[in-house]
Amino acid sequence: KQAQAALRRTMEKYAATCRLILCCDSPSQLIGPLRSRCLGIRVAAPTVDQISLVLTQVAKKENITLPEALAVNIARESNRNLRKALLMLEAAKVQAAGRALSDQQLLPSMDWELYIRQLATDITTEQSPQKLMAAREKLYELLVNCIPPTTILKRLVNELLVKVPDEGLKVSVIEWAAFYEHRISMGSKEIFHLEAFVAKYMALYRKYINEMFG
């Protein structure tokens, strides 16, 4: 927030001679005075067809034979994120080890996604102080590697929802995730709020197991 306040002062000081173009994924995390001095323009994410076309063009320039079905699959798995789609194409080519890409090519997940998936498995398998400490270390590792805290939270929630069998518990997980996402945007110590969400999930899941099986 201090950096945003400094940027606001810069914008005010050089408003007559300078125009800035700001790009962000979540305008709600910008302070009000900064948003009020900007003209908001929403740019939608590229469609699956647009990403497939870009992947095909890149593959052609790199002399890679890219099946159309695989290009569409990559575009869908990337969640309409062009940068991620290009990285997935690169990873798929490396994984092929010199062989031609096929329609059935397995798409490798990114390392940080696998890390979060393992974290979700760990805290669902066992709820204990030791697991909470281990989860804290994993969260620190993700933050140190410049994974945004909101991205960590959203990905973790998606992985947890796959593992949670009860619909009521899923609703609770989503509600608490929204609560802690707001806390992250308002606070400065992301690790505290991420760890708090993990602890809350472990408590909710332990309570659900106790009620189901005694």
mmCIF file with all atom_site columns, N, CA and C in Angstrom, residues 149-150 152-158 160-161 169-185 193-194 196-198 200-201 204:
data_model
loop_
_atom_site.group_PDB
_atom_site.id
_atom_site.type_symbol
_atom_site.label_atom_id
_atom_site.label_alt_id
_atom_site.label_comp_id
_atom_site.label_asym_id
_atom_site.label_entity_id
_atom_site.label_seq_id
_atom_site.pdbx_PDB_ins_code
_atom_site.Cartn_x
_atom_site.Cartn_y
_atom_site.Cartn_z
_atom_site.occupancy
_atom_site.B_iso_or_equiv
_atom_site.pdbx_formal_charge
_atom_site.auth_seq_id
_atom_site.auth_comp_id
_atom_site.auth_asym_id
_atom_site.auth_atom_id
_atom_site.pdbx_PDB_model_num
ATOM 1   N N  . PRO A 1 149 ? 0.074   -14.687 -3.449 1.00 0.00 ? 149 PRO A N  1
ATOM 2   C CA . PRO A 1 149 ? -0.709  -15.349 -2.390 1.00 0.00 ? 149 PRO A CA 1
ATOM 3   C C  . PRO A 1 149 ? -2.143  -15.664 -2.801 1.00 0.00 ? 149 PRO A C  1
ATOM 4   N N  . THR A 1 150 ? -2.756  -14.765 -3.574 1.00 0.00 ? 150 THR A N  1
ATOM 5   C CA . THR A 1 150 ? -4.126  -15.049 -4.009 1.00 0.00 ? 150 THR A CA 1
ATOM 6   C C  . THR A 1 150 ? -4.163  -16.234 -4.974 1.00 0.00 ? 150 THR A C  1
ATOM 7   N N  . ILE A 1 152 ? -2.049  -18.760 -4.877 1.00 0.00 ? 152 ILE A N  1
ATOM 8   C CA . ILE A 1 152 ? -1.866  -19.929 -4.009 1.00 0.00 ? 152 ILE A CA 1
ATOM 9   C C  . ILE A 1 152 ? -3.194  -20.320 -3.378 1.00 0.00 ? 152 ILE A C  1
ATOM 10  N N  . LEU A 1 153 ? -3.912  -19.328 -2.860 1.00 0.00 ? 153 LEU A N  1
ATOM 11  C CA . LEU A 1 153 ? -5.178  -19.605 -2.176 1.00 0.00 ? 153 LEU A CA 1
ATOM 12  C C  . LEU A 1 153 ? -6.208  -20.190 -3.129 1.00 0.00 ? 153 LEU A C  1
ATOM 13  N N  . LYS A 1 154 ? -6.350  -19.597 -4.301 1.00 0.00 ? 154 LYS A N  1
ATOM 14  C CA . LYS A 1 154 ? -7.352  -20.076 -5.254 1.00 0.00 ? 154 LYS A CA 1
ATOM 15  C C  . LYS A 1 154 ? -7.032  -21.492 -5.724 1.00 0.00 ? 154 LYS A C  1
ATOM 16  N N  . ARG A 1 155 ? -5.761  -21.746 -6.017 1.00 0.00 ? 155 ARG A N  1
ATOM 17  C CA . ARG A 1 155 ? -5.384  -23.084 -6.470 1.00 0.00 ? 155 ARG A CA 1
ATOM 18  C C  . ARG A 1 155 ? -5.579  -24.108 -5.366 1.00 0.00 ? 155 ARG A C  1
ATOM 19  N N  . LEU A 1 156 ? -5.243  -23.729 -4.144 1.00 0.00 ? 156 LEU A N  1
ATOM 20  C CA . LEU A 1 156 ? -5.410  -24.642 -3.017 1.00 0.00 ? 156 LEU A CA 1
ATOM 21  C C  . LEU A 1 156 ? -6.881  -24.967 -2.798 1.00 0.00 ? 156 LEU A C  1
ATOM 22  N N  . VAL A 1 157 ? -7.729  -23.966 -2.903 1.00 0.00 ? 157 VAL A N  1
ATOM 23  C CA . VAL A 1 157 ? -9.171  -24.189 -2.740 1.00 0.00 ? 157 VAL A CA 1
ATOM 24  C C  . VAL A 1 157 ? -9.683  -25.145 -3.819 1.00 0.00 ? 157 VAL A C  1
ATOM 25  N N  . ASN A 1 158 ? -9.260  -24.950 -5.054 1.00 0.00 ? 158 ASN A N  1
ATOM 26  C CA . ASN A 1 158 ? -9.691  -25.849 -6.134 1.00 0.00 ? 158 ASN A CA 1
ATOM 27  C C  . ASN A 1 158 ? -9.282  -27.290 -5.853 1.00 0.00 ? 158 ASN A C  1
ATOM 28  N N  . LEU A 1 160 ? -8.678  -28.600 -2.876 1.00 0.00 ? 160 LEU A N  1
ATOM 29  C CA . LEU A 1 160 ? -9.403  -29.096 -1.707 1.00 0.00 ? 160 LEU A CA 1
ATOM 30  C C  . LEU A 1 160 ? -10.837 -29.474 -2.043 1.00 0.00 ? 160 LEU A C  1
ATOM 31  N N  . LEU A 1 161 ? -11.464 -28.700 -2.926 1.00 0.00 ? 161 LEU A N  1
ATOM 32  C CA . LEU A 1 161 ? -12.854 -28.990 -3.289 1.00 0.00 ? 161 LEU A CA 1
ATOM 33  C C  . LEU A 1 161 ? -12.980 -30.345 -3.987 1.00 0.00 ? 161 LEU A C  1
ATOM 34  N N  . LEU A 1 169 ? -19.682 -28.864 3.454  1.00 0.00 ? 169 LEU A N  1
ATOM 35  C CA . LEU A 1 169 ? -18.295 -28.548 3.789  1.00 0.00 ? 169 LEU A CA 1
ATOM 36  C C  . LEU A 1 169 ? -17.639 -27.748 2.673  1.00 0.00 ? 169 LEU A C  1
ATOM 37  N N  . LYS A 1 170 ? -17.974 -28.050 1.433  1.00 0.00 ? 170 LYS A N  1
ATOM 38  C CA . LYS A 1 170 ? -17.432 -27.298 0.304  1.00 0.00 ? 170 LYS A CA 1
ATOM 39  C C  . LYS A 1 170 ? -17.841 -25.830 0.396  1.00 0.00 ? 170 LYS A C  1
ATOM 40  N N  . VAL A 1 171 ? -19.100 -25.596 0.764  1.00 0.00 ? 171 VAL A N  1
ATOM 41  C CA . VAL A 1 171 ? -19.581 -24.216 0.902  1.00 0.00 ? 171 VAL A CA 1
ATOM 42  C C  . VAL A 1 171 ? -18.794 -23.487 1.994  1.00 0.00 ? 171 VAL A C  1
ATOM 43  N N  . SER A 1 172 ? -18.546 -24.179 3.103  1.00 0.00 ? 172 SER A N  1
ATOM 44  C CA . SER A 1 172 ? -17.788 -23.571 4.194  1.00 0.00 ? 172 SER A CA 1
ATOM 45  C C  . SER A 1 172 ? -16.359 -23.244 3.760  1.00 0.00 ? 172 SER A C  1
ATOM 46  N N  . VAL A 1 173 ? -15.754 -24.151 3.016  1.00 0.00 ? 173 VAL A N  1
ATOM 47  C CA . VAL A 1 173 ? -14.386 -23.925 2.535  1.00 0.00 ? 173 VAL A CA 1
ATOM 48  C C  . VAL A 1 173 ? -14.335 -22.687 1.649  1.00 0.00 ? 173 VAL A C  1
ATOM 49  N N  . ILE A 1 174 ? -15.312 -22.555 0.759  1.00 0.00 ? 174 ILE A N  1
ATOM 50  C CA . ILE A 1 174 ? -15.350 -21.407 -0.149 1.00 0.00 ? 174 ILE A CA 1
ATOM 51  C C  . ILE A 1 174 ? -15.577 -20.113 0.633  1.00 0.00 ? 174 ILE A C  1
ATOM 52  N N  . GLU A 1 175 ? -16.459 -20.159 1.614  1.00 0.00 ? 175 GLU A N  1
ATOM 53  C CA . GLU A 1 175 ? -16.737 -18.960 2.414  1.00 0.00 ? 175 GLU A CA 1
ATOM 54  C C  . GLU A 1 175 ? -15.488 -18.493 3.162  1.00 0.00 ? 175 GLU A C  1
ATOM 55  N N  . TRP A 1 176 ? -14.778 -19.424 3.780  1.00 0.00 ? 176 TRP A N  1
ATOM 56  C CA . TRP A 1 176 ? -13.577 -19.042 4.521  1.00 0.00 ? 176 TRP A CA 1
ATOM 57  C C  . TRP A 1 176 ? -12.452 -18.627 3.577  1.00 0.00 ? 176 TRP A C  1
ATOM 58  N N  . ALA A 1 177 ? -12.404 -19.213 2.395  1.00 0.00 ? 177 ALA A N  1
ATOM 59  C CA . ALA A 1 177 ? -11.400 -18.801 1.412  1.00 0.00 ? 177 ALA A CA 1
ATOM 60  C C  . ALA A 1 177 ? -11.641 -17.356 0.992  1.00 0.00 ? 177 ALA A C  1
ATOM 61  N N  . ALA A 1 178 ? -12.905 -16.998 0.777  1.00 0.00 ? 178 ALA A N  1
ATOM 62  C CA . ALA A 1 178 ? -13.235 -15.614 0.423  1.00 0.00 ? 178 ALA A CA 1
ATOM 63  C C  . ALA A 1 178 ? -12.870 -14.661 1.561  1.00 0.00 ? 178 ALA A C  1
ATOM 64  N N  . PHE A 1 179 ? -13.108 -15.106 2.804  1.00 0.00 ? 179 PHE A N  1
ATOM 65  C CA . PHE A 1 179 ? -12.780 -14.287 3.964  1.00 0.00 ? 179 PHE A CA 1
ATOM 66  C C  . PHE A 1 179 ? -11.282 -14.004 4.033  1.00 0.00 ? 179 PHE A C  1
ATOM 67  N N  . TYR A 1 180 ? -10.489 -15.052 3.877  1.00 0.00 ? 180 TYR A N  1
ATOM 68  C CA . TYR A 1 180 ? -9.039  -14.872 3.993  1.00 0.00 ? 180 TYR A CA 1
ATOM 69  C C  . TYR A 1 180 ? -8.436  -14.202 2.752  1.00 0.00 ? 180 TYR A C  1
ATOM 70  N N  . GLU A 1 181 ? -9.073  -14.342 1.616  1.00 0.00 ? 181 GLU A N  1
ATOM 71  C CA . GLU A 1 181 ? -8.606  -13.611 0.439  1.00 0.00 ? 181 GLU A CA 1
ATOM 72  C C  . GLU A 1 181 ? -8.764  -12.112 0.666  1.00 0.00 ? 181 GLU A C  1
ATOM 73  N N  . HIS A 1 182 ? -9.869  -11.734 1.289  1.00 0.00 ? 182 HIS A N  1
ATOM 74  C CA . HIS A 1 182 ? -10.076 -10.317 1.611  1.00 0.00 ? 182 HIS A CA 1
ATOM 75  C C  . HIS A 1 182 ? -9.051  -9.854  2.632  1.00 0.00 ? 182 HIS A C  1
ATOM 76  N N  . ARG A 1 183 ? -8.748  -10.694 3.617  1.00 0.00 ? 183 ARG A N  1
ATOM 77  C CA . ARG A 1 183 ? -7.749  -10.342 4.618  1.00 0.00 ? 183 ARG A CA 1
ATOM 78  C C  . ARG A 1 183 ? -6.368  -10.163 3.983  1.00 0.00 ? 183 ARG A C  1
ATOM 79  N N  . ILE A 1 184 ? -6.071  -11.001 3.004  1.00 0.00 ? 184 ILE A N  1
ATOM 80  C CA . ILE A 1 184 ? -4.781  -10.887 2.312  1.00 0.00 ? 184 ILE A CA 1
ATOM 81  C C  . ILE A 1 184 ? -4.669  -9.536  1.609  1.00 0.00 ? 184 ILE A C  1
ATOM 82  N N  . SER A 1 185 ? -5.768  -9.129  0.956  1.00 0.00 ? 185 SER A N  1
ATOM 83  C CA . SER A 1 185 ? -5.735  -7.864  0.214  1.00 0.00 ? 185 SER A CA 1
ATOM 84  C C  . SER A 1 185 ? -5.649  -6.663  1.150  1.00 0.00 ? 185 SER A C  1
ATOM 85  N N  . HIS A 1 193 ? -2.263  -15.149 6.815  1.00 0.00 ? 193 HIS A N  1
ATOM 86  C CA . HIS A 1 193 ? -3.624  -15.419 6.365  1.00 0.00 ? 193 HIS A CA 1
ATOM 87  C C  . HIS A 1 193 ? -3.708  -16.750 5.624  1.00 0.00 ? 193 HIS A C  1
ATOM 88  N N  . LEU A 1 194 ? -2.674  -17.089 4.866  1.00 0.00 ? 194 LEU A N  1
ATOM 89  C CA . LEU A 1 194 ? -2.657  -18.392 4.205  1.00 0.00 ? 194 LEU A CA 1
ATOM 90  C C  . LEU A 1 194 ? -2.612  -19.521 5.233  1.00 0.00 ? 194 LEU A C  1
ATOM 91  N N  . ALA A 1 196 ? -3.606  -19.323 8.309  1.00 0.00 ? 196 ALA A N  1
ATOM 92  C CA . ALA A 1 196 ? -4.883  -19.317 9.028  1.00 0.00 ? 196 ALA A CA 1
ATOM 93  C C  . ALA A 1 196 ? -5.954  -20.072 8.244  1.00 0.00 ? 196 ALA A C  1
ATOM 94  N N  . PHE A 1 197 ? -5.961  -19.902 6.920  1.00 0.00 ? 197 PHE A N  1
ATOM 95  C CA . PHE A 1 197 ? -6.930  -20.638 6.111  1.00 0.00 ? 197 PHE A CA 1
ATOM 96  C C  . PHE A 1 197 ? -6.678  -22.138 6.187  1.00 0.00 ? 197 PHE A C  1
ATOM 97  N N  . VAL A 1 198 ? -5.411  -22.535 6.121  1.00 0.00 ? 198 VAL A N  1
ATOM 98  C CA . VAL A 1 198 ? -5.078  -23.961 6.217  1.00 0.00 ? 198 VAL A CA 1
ATOM 99  C C  . VAL A 1 198 ? -5.533  -24.516 7.564  1.00 0.00 ? 198 VAL A C  1
ATOM 100 N N  . LYS A 1 200 ? -7.915  -23.356 9.490  1.00 0.00 ? 200 LYS A N  1
ATOM 101 C CA . LYS A 1 200 ? -9.383  -23.394 9.504  1.00 0.00 ? 200 LYS A CA 1
ATOM 102 C C  . LYS A 1 200 ? -9.901  -24.602 8.724  1.00 0.00 ? 200 LYS A C  1
ATOM 103 N N  . TYR A 1 201 ? -9.303  -24.874 7.561  1.00 0.00 ? 201 TYR A N  1
ATOM 104 C CA . TYR A 1 201 ? -9.731  -26.038 6.780  1.00 0.00 ? 201 TYR A CA 1
ATOM 105 C C  . TYR A 1 201 ? -9.496  -27.328 7.563  1.00 0.00 ? 201 TYR A C  1
ATOM 106 N N  . LEU A 1 204 ? -12.199 -27.640 10.140 1.00 0.00 ? 204 LEU A N  1
ATOM 107 C CA . LEU A 1 204 ? -13.485 -27.992 9.538  1.00 0.00 ? 204 LEU A CA 1
ATOM 108 C C  . LEU A 1 204 ? -13.517 -29.449 9.097  1.00 0.00 ? 204 LEU A C  1
#
